mmCIF file of C-alpha atoms in Angstrom:
data_model
loop_
_atom_site.group_PDB
_atom_site.id
_atom_site.type_symbol
_atom_site.label_atom_id
_atom_site.label_comp_id
_atom_site.label_asym_id
_atom_site.label_seq_id
_atom_site.Cartn_x
_atom_site.Cartn_y
_atom_site.Cartn_z
ATOM 1 C CA MET A 24 -24.704 -18.143 -13.361
ATOM 2 C CA ALA A 25 -26.080 -14.896 -14.714
ATOM 3 C CA ALA A 26 -23.979 -11.838 -14.177
ATOM 4 C CA PRO A 27 -25.473 -9.166 -11.970
ATOM 5 C CA THR A 28 -26.343 -5.985 -13.773
ATOM 6 C CA GLY A 29 -25.571 -2.369 -12.943
ATOM 7 C CA ARG A 30 -22.458 -0.294 -13.254
ATOM 8 C CA MET A 31 -22.225 1.060 -9.727
ATOM 9 C CA VAL A 32 -22.813 -0.522 -6.352
ATOM 10 C CA SER A 33 -23.807 2.616 -4.506
ATOM 11 C CA ALA A 34 -24.568 6.010 -5.900
ATOM 12 C CA GLY A 35 -23.724 7.975 -2.812
ATOM 13 C CA PRO A 36 -23.819 8.168 0.973
ATOM 14 C CA ARG A 37 -26.913 6.980 2.797
ATOM 15 C CA GLU A 38 -29.100 9.120 5.011
ATOM 16 C CA GLY A 39 -30.252 8.397 8.557
ATOM 17 C CA ALA A 40 -28.851 6.390 11.442
ATOM 18 C CA GLN A 41 -27.800 3.462 9.253
ATOM 19 C CA GLY A 42 -25.807 5.777 6.996
ATOM 20 C CA ARG A 43 -24.088 7.440 9.944
ATOM 21 C CA HIS A 44 -23.188 4.048 11.402
ATOM 22 C CA ALA A 45 -21.747 2.930 8.060
ATOM 23 C CA ARG A 46 -19.661 6.083 7.762
ATOM 24 C CA ARG A 47 -18.290 5.656 11.301
ATOM 25 C CA PHE A 48 -17.447 2.034 10.543
ATOM 26 C CA ILE A 49 -15.624 2.889 7.312
ATOM 27 C CA VAL A 50 -13.820 5.893 8.808
ATOM 28 C CA GLY A 51 -12.680 3.736 11.739
ATOM 29 C CA ILE A 52 -11.273 1.110 9.388
ATOM 30 C CA ALA A 53 -9.560 3.788 7.304
ATOM 31 C CA ALA A 54 -8.019 5.471 10.354
ATOM 32 C CA ILE A 55 -6.536 2.220 11.628
ATOM 33 C CA ALA A 56 -5.358 0.868 8.275
ATOM 34 C CA ALA A 57 -3.884 4.201 7.192
ATOM 35 C CA LEU A 58 -1.500 4.054 10.158
ATOM 36 C CA GLY A 59 0.388 1.705 7.847
ATOM 37 C CA GLY A 60 0.723 4.605 5.418
ATOM 38 C CA ALA A 61 1.866 6.931 8.205
ATOM 39 C CA LEU A 62 4.555 4.435 9.216
ATOM 40 C CA PHE A 63 5.581 4.088 5.575
ATOM 41 C CA GLY A 64 6.082 7.861 5.439
ATOM 42 C CA TYR A 65 7.766 8.193 8.826
ATOM 43 C CA ASP A 66 10.281 5.392 8.311
ATOM 44 C CA THR A 67 11.276 6.618 4.848
ATOM 45 C CA GLY A 68 11.546 10.255 5.976
ATOM 46 C CA VAL A 69 13.174 10.025 9.398
ATOM 47 C CA ILE A 70 16.538 8.845 8.089
ATOM 48 C CA SER A 71 17.249 12.287 6.579
ATOM 49 C CA GLY A 72 17.428 13.843 10.045
ATOM 50 C CA ALA A 73 19.154 10.943 11.770
ATOM 51 C CA LEU A 74 21.849 10.349 9.149
ATOM 52 C CA PRO A 75 24.055 13.405 9.896
ATOM 53 C CA PHE A 76 24.390 12.290 13.528
ATOM 54 C CA MET A 77 24.882 8.654 12.514
ATOM 55 C CA GLU A 78 27.662 9.784 10.184
ATOM 56 C CA GLY A 79 29.653 11.119 13.119
ATOM 57 C CA HIS A 80 28.773 8.206 15.409
ATOM 58 C CA PHE A 81 29.631 5.433 12.922
ATOM 59 C CA GLY A 82 32.177 7.308 10.753
ATOM 60 C CA LEU A 83 30.124 6.860 7.574
ATOM 61 C CA THR A 84 31.373 7.604 4.051
ATOM 62 C CA SER A 85 29.069 8.691 1.197
ATOM 63 C CA LEU A 86 28.817 5.048 0.147
ATOM 64 C CA GLY A 87 27.996 4.004 3.710
ATOM 65 C CA GLU A 88 25.241 6.603 3.880
ATOM 66 C CA GLY A 89 23.806 5.290 0.628
ATOM 67 C CA ILE A 90 23.895 1.685 1.850
ATOM 68 C CA ILE A 91 22.143 2.456 5.152
ATOM 69 C CA THR A 92 19.529 4.604 3.415
ATOM 70 C CA SER A 93 18.863 2.134 0.619
ATOM 71 C CA ALA A 94 18.789 -0.952 2.876
ATOM 72 C CA LEU A 95 15.235 -0.051 3.888
ATOM 73 C CA LEU A 96 14.261 0.378 0.241
ATOM 74 C CA ILE A 97 15.609 -2.973 -0.936
ATOM 75 C CA GLY A 98 13.834 -4.554 2.034
ATOM 76 C CA ALA A 99 10.671 -2.766 0.956
ATOM 77 C CA ALA A 100 11.018 -4.211 -2.548
ATOM 78 C CA PHE A 101 11.008 -7.762 -1.192
ATOM 79 C CA GLY A 102 8.397 -6.846 1.412
ATOM 80 C CA SER A 103 6.027 -5.787 -1.352
ATOM 81 C CA LEU A 104 6.269 -9.242 -2.931
ATOM 82 C CA ILE A 105 5.842 -10.965 0.431
ATOM 83 C CA GLY A 106 2.933 -8.708 1.351
ATOM 84 C CA GLY A 107 1.159 -9.280 -1.941
ATOM 85 C CA ARG A 108 1.392 -13.062 -1.666
ATOM 86 C CA MET A 109 0.541 -13.044 2.023
ATOM 87 C CA SER A 110 -2.522 -10.837 1.550
ATOM 88 C CA ASP A 111 -3.957 -13.318 -0.945
ATOM 89 C CA ALA A 112 -3.248 -16.303 1.308
ATOM 90 C CA LEU A 113 -3.882 -14.986 4.834
ATOM 91 C CA GLY A 114 -6.089 -11.975 4.205
ATOM 92 C CA ARG A 115 -5.531 -8.241 4.057
ATOM 93 C CA ARG A 116 -6.044 -7.668 7.790
ATOM 94 C CA ASN A 117 -3.860 -10.544 9.001
ATOM 95 C CA SER A 118 -1.088 -9.451 6.647
ATOM 96 C CA LEU A 119 -1.234 -5.923 8.057
ATOM 97 C CA LEU A 120 -0.992 -7.454 11.545
ATOM 98 C CA TRP A 121 2.231 -9.152 10.487
ATOM 99 C CA ALA A 122 3.531 -5.864 9.070
ATOM 100 C CA GLY A 123 2.626 -4.073 12.311
ATOM 101 C CA ALA A 124 4.639 -6.560 14.365
ATOM 102 C CA VAL A 125 7.662 -6.114 12.084
ATOM 103 C CA PHE A 126 7.259 -2.319 12.267
ATOM 104 C CA ILE A 127 7.524 -2.544 16.066
ATOM 105 C CA GLY A 128 10.547 -4.839 16.070
ATOM 106 C CA GLY A 129 12.276 -2.979 13.241
ATOM 107 C CA ALA A 130 11.866 0.443 14.866
ATOM 108 C CA LEU A 131 13.360 -0.807 18.128
ATOM 109 C CA ALA A 132 16.192 -2.581 16.303
ATOM 110 C CA VAL A 133 17.337 0.481 14.330
ATOM 111 C CA ALA A 134 17.109 2.632 17.463
ATOM 112 C CA LEU A 135 19.381 0.258 19.389
ATOM 113 C CA ALA A 136 21.791 -0.655 16.554
ATOM 114 C CA PRO A 137 25.383 -0.871 17.902
ATOM 115 C CA ASP A 138 27.205 -0.795 14.544
ATOM 116 C CA VAL A 139 26.778 -0.353 10.785
ATOM 117 C CA PRO A 140 26.169 -4.029 9.867
ATOM 118 C CA PHE A 141 23.455 -4.335 12.529
ATOM 119 C CA MET A 142 21.889 -1.049 11.399
ATOM 120 C CA THR A 143 21.900 -2.188 7.765
ATOM 121 C CA VAL A 144 20.192 -5.487 8.579
ATOM 122 C CA ALA A 145 17.693 -3.768 10.890
ATOM 123 C CA ARG A 146 16.826 -1.230 8.183
ATOM 124 C CA PHE A 147 16.340 -4.090 5.710
ATOM 125 C CA VAL A 148 13.943 -5.853 8.106
ATOM 126 C CA LEU A 149 12.072 -2.605 8.708
ATOM 127 C CA GLY A 150 11.834 -2.263 4.939
ATOM 128 C CA LEU A 151 9.984 -5.585 4.767
ATOM 129 C CA ALA A 152 7.210 -3.992 6.815
ATOM 130 C CA VAL A 153 7.267 -0.753 4.815
ATOM 131 C CA GLY A 154 6.980 -2.645 1.523
ATOM 132 C CA SER A 155 4.217 -4.905 2.798
ATOM 133 C CA ALA A 156 2.213 -1.958 4.111
ATOM 134 C CA SER A 157 2.641 -0.068 0.841
ATOM 135 C CA VAL A 158 0.849 -2.938 -0.935
ATOM 136 C CA ILE A 159 -1.664 -4.123 1.636
ATOM 137 C CA THR A 160 -2.997 -0.807 2.975
ATOM 138 C CA PRO A 161 -4.352 0.600 -0.322
ATOM 139 C CA LEU A 162 -5.537 -2.881 -1.276
ATOM 140 C CA TYR A 163 -7.435 -3.225 2.000
ATOM 141 C CA LEU A 164 -9.003 0.223 1.730
ATOM 142 C CA SER A 165 -10.002 -0.189 -1.921
ATOM 143 C CA GLU A 166 -11.767 -3.487 -1.225
ATOM 144 C CA VAL A 167 -13.622 -2.488 1.933
ATOM 145 C CA ALA A 168 -14.883 0.922 0.720
ATOM 146 C CA PRO A 169 -18.065 1.524 -1.308
ATOM 147 C CA PRO A 170 -17.354 2.922 -4.798
ATOM 148 C CA HIS A 171 -18.559 6.455 -4.021
ATOM 149 C CA ILE A 172 -15.847 6.988 -1.373
ATOM 150 C CA ARG A 173 -13.185 4.495 -2.466
ATOM 151 C CA GLY A 174 -11.055 7.159 -4.135
ATOM 152 C CA ARG A 175 -11.174 9.352 -1.049
ATOM 153 C CA LEU A 176 -10.127 6.520 1.263
ATOM 154 C CA VAL A 177 -7.204 5.411 -0.899
ATOM 155 C CA SER A 178 -6.179 9.078 -1.232
ATOM 156 C CA PHE A 179 -6.402 9.364 2.558
ATOM 157 C CA ASN A 180 -3.718 6.686 2.748
ATOM 158 C CA SER A 181 -1.513 8.835 0.503
ATOM 159 C CA LEU A 182 -2.200 11.808 2.774
ATOM 160 C CA MET A 183 -1.118 9.719 5.760
ATOM 161 C CA ILE A 184 2.126 8.811 3.980
ATOM 162 C CA VAL A 185 3.126 12.451 3.511
ATOM 163 C CA SER A 186 1.824 13.261 7.008
ATOM 164 C CA GLY A 187 4.155 10.586 8.365
ATOM 165 C CA GLN A 188 7.031 12.163 6.464
ATOM 166 C CA LEU A 189 6.120 15.613 7.802
ATOM 167 C CA LEU A 190 5.956 14.236 11.343
ATOM 168 C CA ALA A 191 9.402 12.690 10.867
ATOM 169 C CA TYR A 192 10.861 16.029 9.770
ATOM 170 C CA LEU A 193 9.264 17.859 12.718
ATOM 171 C CA ILE A 194 10.541 15.299 15.222
ATOM 172 C CA ASN A 195 13.978 15.410 13.592
ATOM 173 C CA ALA A 196 14.069 19.197 13.959
ATOM 174 C CA PHE A 197 12.996 19.029 17.610
ATOM 175 C CA LEU A 198 15.416 16.270 18.650
ATOM 176 C CA ALA A 199 18.371 17.582 16.632
ATOM 177 C CA GLN A 200 19.364 19.936 19.465
ATOM 178 C CA TRP A 201 20.215 16.870 21.551
ATOM 179 C CA ALA A 202 21.588 14.810 18.627
ATOM 180 C CA ALA A 203 19.022 12.188 19.696
ATOM 181 C CA TRP A 204 19.044 10.192 16.484
ATOM 182 C CA ARG A 205 18.153 6.949 18.254
ATOM 183 C CA TRP A 206 14.955 8.533 19.556
ATOM 184 C CA MET A 207 14.164 9.802 16.065
ATOM 185 C CA LEU A 208 14.244 6.246 14.769
ATOM 186 C CA GLY A 209 12.689 4.521 17.785
ATOM 187 C CA LEU A 210 9.577 6.699 18.106
ATOM 188 C CA ALA A 211 8.144 4.919 15.065
ATOM 189 C CA ALA A 212 7.321 2.034 17.410
ATOM 190 C CA LEU A 213 4.440 4.040 18.950
ATOM 191 C CA PRO A 214 2.179 4.264 15.858
ATOM 192 C CA ALA A 215 3.224 0.704 15.018
ATOM 193 C CA VAL A 216 1.766 -0.486 18.336
ATOM 194 C CA ALA A 217 -1.423 1.485 17.603
ATOM 195 C CA LEU A 218 -1.697 -0.189 14.189
ATOM 196 C CA PHE A 219 -1.117 -3.662 15.613
ATOM 197 C CA VAL A 220 -3.671 -3.278 18.409
ATOM 198 C CA GLY A 221 -6.266 -1.511 16.265
ATOM 199 C CA LEU A 222 -6.306 -4.266 13.652
ATOM 200 C CA PHE A 223 -7.787 -6.687 16.189
ATOM 201 C CA PHE A 224 -10.984 -4.613 16.074
ATOM 202 C CA VAL A 225 -11.585 -4.485 12.303
ATOM 203 C CA PRO A 226 -12.653 -7.212 9.830
ATOM 204 C CA ASP A 227 -11.043 -8.381 6.629
ATOM 205 C CA THR A 228 -12.459 -7.319 3.268
ATOM 206 C CA PRO A 229 -15.625 -8.896 1.825
ATOM 207 C CA ARG A 230 -13.838 -9.664 -1.439
ATOM 208 C CA TRP A 231 -11.152 -11.685 0.329
ATOM 209 C CA TYR A 232 -13.769 -13.537 2.389
ATOM 210 C CA ILE A 233 -15.642 -14.496 -0.788
ATOM 211 C CA SER A 234 -12.421 -15.586 -2.493
ATOM 212 C CA LYS A 235 -12.062 -18.111 0.358
ATOM 213 C CA GLY A 236 -15.707 -19.232 0.222
ATOM 214 C CA ARG A 237 -16.676 -17.393 3.433
ATOM 215 C CA GLN A 238 -19.843 -15.716 2.155
ATOM 216 C CA ASP A 239 -21.436 -15.267 5.582
ATOM 217 C CA GLU A 240 -18.498 -13.222 6.853
ATOM 218 C CA ALA A 241 -18.461 -11.188 3.645
ATOM 219 C CA ALA A 242 -22.159 -10.440 4.080
ATOM 220 C CA ARG A 243 -21.586 -9.260 7.662
ATOM 221 C CA VAL A 244 -19.007 -6.724 6.484
ATOM 222 C CA LEU A 245 -21.052 -5.540 3.499
ATOM 223 C CA ARG A 246 -24.118 -5.169 5.708
ATOM 224 C CA ARG A 247 -22.232 -2.476 7.627
ATOM 225 C CA THR A 248 -21.219 -0.514 4.511
ATOM 226 C CA LEU A 249 -24.150 -0.846 2.066
ATOM 227 C CA PRO A 250 -27.932 -0.409 2.135
ATOM 228 C CA ALA A 251 -29.750 -3.711 2.717
ATOM 229 C CA GLU A 252 -31.351 -3.630 -0.728
ATOM 230 C CA GLU A 253 -27.933 -3.495 -2.430
ATOM 231 C CA LEU A 254 -26.404 -6.367 -0.452
ATOM 232 C CA PRO A 255 -27.608 -9.353 -2.576
ATOM 233 C CA ALA A 256 -26.503 -7.751 -5.844
ATOM 234 C CA GLU A 257 -23.070 -6.864 -4.490
ATOM 235 C CA LEU A 258 -22.517 -10.359 -3.067
ATOM 236 C CA ALA A 259 -23.584 -11.853 -6.394
ATOM 237 C CA ARG A 260 -21.286 -9.535 -8.349
ATOM 238 C CA ILE A 261 -18.206 -10.383 -6.282
ATOM 239 C CA ASP A 262 -18.954 -14.111 -6.225
ATOM 240 C CA HIS A 263 -19.619 -14.126 -9.970
ATOM 241 C CA ALA A 264 -16.254 -12.526 -10.720
ATOM 242 C CA ARG A 265 -14.514 -15.019 -8.439
ATOM 243 C CA SER A 266 -16.222 -18.065 -9.951
ATOM 244 C CA LEU A 267 -15.443 -16.998 -13.519
ATOM 245 C CA GLU A 268 -11.780 -16.595 -12.636
ATOM 246 C CA ALA A 269 -11.754 -20.040 -11.011
ATOM 247 C CA ASP A 270 -13.453 -21.621 -14.040
ATOM 248 C CA ALA A 271 -10.907 -20.065 -16.352
ATOM 249 C CA ARG A 272 -8.116 -21.859 -14.426
ATOM 250 C CA ARG A 273 -5.755 -19.015 -15.079
ATOM 251 C CA GLY A 274 -2.876 -18.692 -12.615
ATOM 252 C CA GLY A 275 -1.123 -15.549 -11.503
ATOM 253 C CA ARG A 276 1.589 -15.624 -14.195
ATOM 254 C CA GLN A 277 -1.007 -16.130 -16.952
ATOM 255 C CA GLN A 278 -3.077 -13.199 -15.697
ATOM 256 C CA LEU A 279 -0.031 -10.944 -15.686
ATOM 257 C CA ARG A 280 0.557 -11.667 -19.398
ATOM 258 C CA THR A 281 -2.696 -9.878 -20.248
ATOM 259 C CA PRO A 282 -1.696 -6.546 -21.905
ATOM 260 C CA TRP A 283 -3.918 -4.248 -19.844
ATOM 261 C CA ILE A 284 -2.668 -5.743 -16.572
ATOM 262 C CA ARG A 285 0.985 -5.204 -17.411
ATOM 263 C CA ARG A 286 0.608 -1.445 -17.497
ATOM 264 C CA LEU A 287 -1.710 -0.902 -14.509
ATOM 265 C CA LEU A 288 -0.380 0.027 -11.089
ATOM 266 C CA LEU A 289 -3.274 0.935 -8.787
ATOM 267 C CA ALA A 290 -5.063 -1.190 -6.216
ATOM 268 C CA GLU A 291 -8.418 -0.908 -7.999
ATOM 269 C CA MET A 292 -7.345 -2.304 -11.339
ATOM 270 C CA PHE A 293 -6.293 -5.897 -10.808
ATOM 271 C CA PRO A 294 -8.610 -8.948 -10.878
ATOM 272 C CA LEU A 295 -9.509 -10.360 -7.464
ATOM 273 C CA LYS A 296 -7.671 -13.630 -8.124
ATOM 274 C CA VAL A 297 -4.285 -11.938 -8.518
ATOM 275 C CA ARG A 298 -4.865 -8.569 -6.854
ATOM 276 C CA GLY A 299 -2.365 -9.096 -4.033
ATOM 277 C CA LEU A 300 0.239 -10.740 -6.287
ATOM 278 C CA ALA A 301 -0.049 -8.079 -8.994
ATOM 279 C CA MET A 302 0.059 -5.194 -6.529
ATOM 280 C CA GLY A 303 3.133 -6.784 -4.956
ATOM 281 C CA ALA A 304 4.853 -7.065 -8.349
ATOM 282 C CA ALA A 305 4.096 -3.437 -9.239
ATOM 283 C CA VAL A 306 5.272 -2.115 -5.878
ATOM 284 C CA PHE A 307 8.355 -4.381 -6.014
ATOM 285 C CA VAL A 308 9.475 -2.520 -9.145
ATOM 286 C CA MET A 309 8.728 0.819 -7.475
ATOM 287 C CA TRP A 310 10.890 -0.036 -4.458
ATOM 288 C CA LEU A 311 13.730 -1.334 -6.629
ATOM 289 C CA VAL A 312 13.797 2.032 -8.399
ATOM 290 C CA ASN A 313 13.696 3.806 -5.019
ATOM 291 C CA PHE A 314 16.597 1.636 -3.882
ATOM 292 C CA GLY A 315 18.629 2.647 -6.927
ATOM 293 C CA VAL A 316 17.852 6.331 -6.398
ATOM 294 C CA ALA A 317 18.791 6.247 -2.707
ATOM 295 C CA LEU A 318 22.017 4.375 -3.426
ATOM 296 C CA VAL A 319 23.293 6.637 -6.208
ATOM 297 C CA PHE A 320 21.928 9.997 -5.006
ATOM 298 C CA PRO A 321 24.892 10.858 -2.713
ATOM 299 C CA LEU A 322 27.289 9.694 -5.440
ATOM 300 C CA LEU A 323 25.539 11.823 -8.102
ATOM 301 C CA LEU A 324 25.745 14.884 -5.876
ATOM 302 C CA ASP A 325 29.485 14.378 -5.497
ATOM 303 C CA ALA A 326 30.015 13.645 -9.208
ATOM 304 C CA VAL A 327 27.837 16.176 -11.091
ATOM 305 C CA GLY A 328 26.462 18.535 -8.443
ATOM 306 C CA ALA A 329 22.979 19.256 -7.155
ATOM 307 C CA GLY A 330 21.727 21.174 -10.211
ATOM 308 C CA THR A 331 22.305 18.427 -12.774
ATOM 309 C CA THR A 332 21.066 15.761 -10.363
ATOM 310 C CA PHE A 333 17.735 17.473 -9.753
ATOM 311 C CA TRP A 334 17.245 18.321 -13.439
ATOM 312 C CA PHE A 335 17.602 14.605 -14.205
ATOM 313 C CA PHE A 336 14.976 13.583 -11.646
ATOM 314 C CA GLY A 337 12.707 16.419 -12.776
ATOM 315 C CA ALA A 338 12.794 15.028 -16.319
ATOM 316 C CA MET A 339 11.790 11.619 -14.965
ATOM 317 C CA CYS A 340 8.762 13.225 -13.287
ATOM 318 C CA VAL A 341 7.693 14.819 -16.581
ATOM 319 C CA LEU A 342 7.873 11.444 -18.323
ATOM 320 C CA SER A 343 5.748 9.920 -15.548
ATOM 321 C CA LEU A 344 3.148 12.647 -16.010
ATOM 322 C CA VAL A 345 2.931 11.908 -19.740
ATOM 323 C CA PHE A 346 2.525 8.191 -19.026
ATOM 324 C CA CYS A 347 -0.318 8.746 -16.541
ATOM 325 C CA LYS A 348 -2.089 11.179 -18.855
ATOM 326 C CA ARG A 349 -1.943 8.803 -21.800
ATOM 327 C CA TYR A 350 -2.473 5.363 -20.278
ATOM 328 C CA ALA A 351 -4.124 5.540 -16.829
ATOM 329 C CA PRO A 352 -7.908 4.939 -17.043
ATOM 330 C CA GLU A 353 -10.559 6.711 -14.962
ATOM 331 C CA THR A 354 -11.903 4.585 -12.079
ATOM 332 C CA LYS A 355 -14.303 7.002 -10.401
ATOM 333 C CA GLY A 356 -17.616 5.484 -9.280
ATOM 334 C CA LEU A 357 -17.037 1.984 -10.661
ATOM 335 C CA ALA A 358 -17.248 -1.205 -8.627
ATOM 336 C CA LEU A 359 -13.997 -3.169 -8.799
ATOM 337 C CA GLU A 360 -15.634 -5.963 -10.806
ATOM 338 C CA ASP A 361 -17.172 -3.496 -13.272
ATOM 339 C CA LEU A 362 -13.793 -1.809 -13.670
ATOM 340 C CA GLU A 363 -12.237 -5.154 -14.561
ATOM 341 C CA ASP A 364 -14.852 -5.610 -17.301
ATOM 342 C CA GLU A 365 -14.137 -2.137 -18.708
ATOM 343 C CA LEU A 366 -10.398 -2.837 -18.870
ATOM 344 C CA ARG A 367 -10.950 -6.198 -20.537
ATOM 345 C CA LYS A 368 -13.145 -4.572 -23.181
ATOM 346 C CA ALA A 369 -10.566 -1.832 -23.791
ATOM 347 C CA ALA A 370 -7.940 -4.530 -24.399
ATOM 348 C CA GLY A 371 -10.211 -6.456 -26.773
ATOM 349 C CA ALA A 372 -10.668 -9.339 -24.311
ATOM 350 C CA ALA A 373 -13.961 -10.926 -23.296
ATOM 351 C CA PRO A 374 -15.473 -9.304 -20.197
ATOM 352 C CA ALA A 375 -15.531 -11.388 -17.025
ATOM 353 C CA ALA A 376 -19.264 -10.983 -16.749
ATOM 354 C CA ALA A 377 -20.017 -12.309 -20.234
#
């Protein structure tokens, strides 16, 4: 099967009624899916305002505070692995539906927790949803968006994460006068319901449909995001990448041994066959590090003081900046399949579309 040619699927936004309809469709998908990012931000940020009141209610020590805070993060680590696997098996949309249901149940459980063990378990369960959403949401947006706006949509998810954190801080400040920490935690159920209901009105991604042999459904989604003349080439490009991966008979663990995959962390950069698995593995490591930070942060403050603690984390940020500057490739304007070819060439491997 000959590989489709061309480096970009779409050069820019379309004009006319069809273009406006496509933009509304994509913006609607982004608004619904990015609620997962908002919940991610809210549930990780709200604990800072609730914890001082929980300390008095439950009689928490510094270690107890660290355990309750980090329970969500260790749950998120495992949730990222579950979400990555689930998104490959069940689809990006259906996996977000599962995460939305857990967001609802988890928010209500932490709000009603009668004691520390229950709160710890409830925060862990809520973390499963946070971790799943942190993998699936950017994956969903990156696969459904045309190349010329993909970066903006994935960045919009990041904006929703920090917006969720800001909302948590504002609600904390408002409810603090009544020490209403249970309301602080429980209000997260409202956007979770909106996410769960909204997902019934959006499709899955064309790339996932094609990976399951459902070309007709993939074409229906692409028809709403691309000009008609670009549809055959895009379908051929995605199907070609999928068939080459199937012919190679390379499983998830074999793909992850490839050098350029080991160092890449973003939703755009993994092959379709292992995109959910690889994103889950990368985010799993991220949440494990977050868990460690949340667990030791109160202990570090007590042991060495705030100044030394923040200097240490500042140095870690500088090292991360150097890593991104040196190793992270540019993805602007490239179709996901073309990006995979570029990364293979950079690593000295044969391109998928050979």
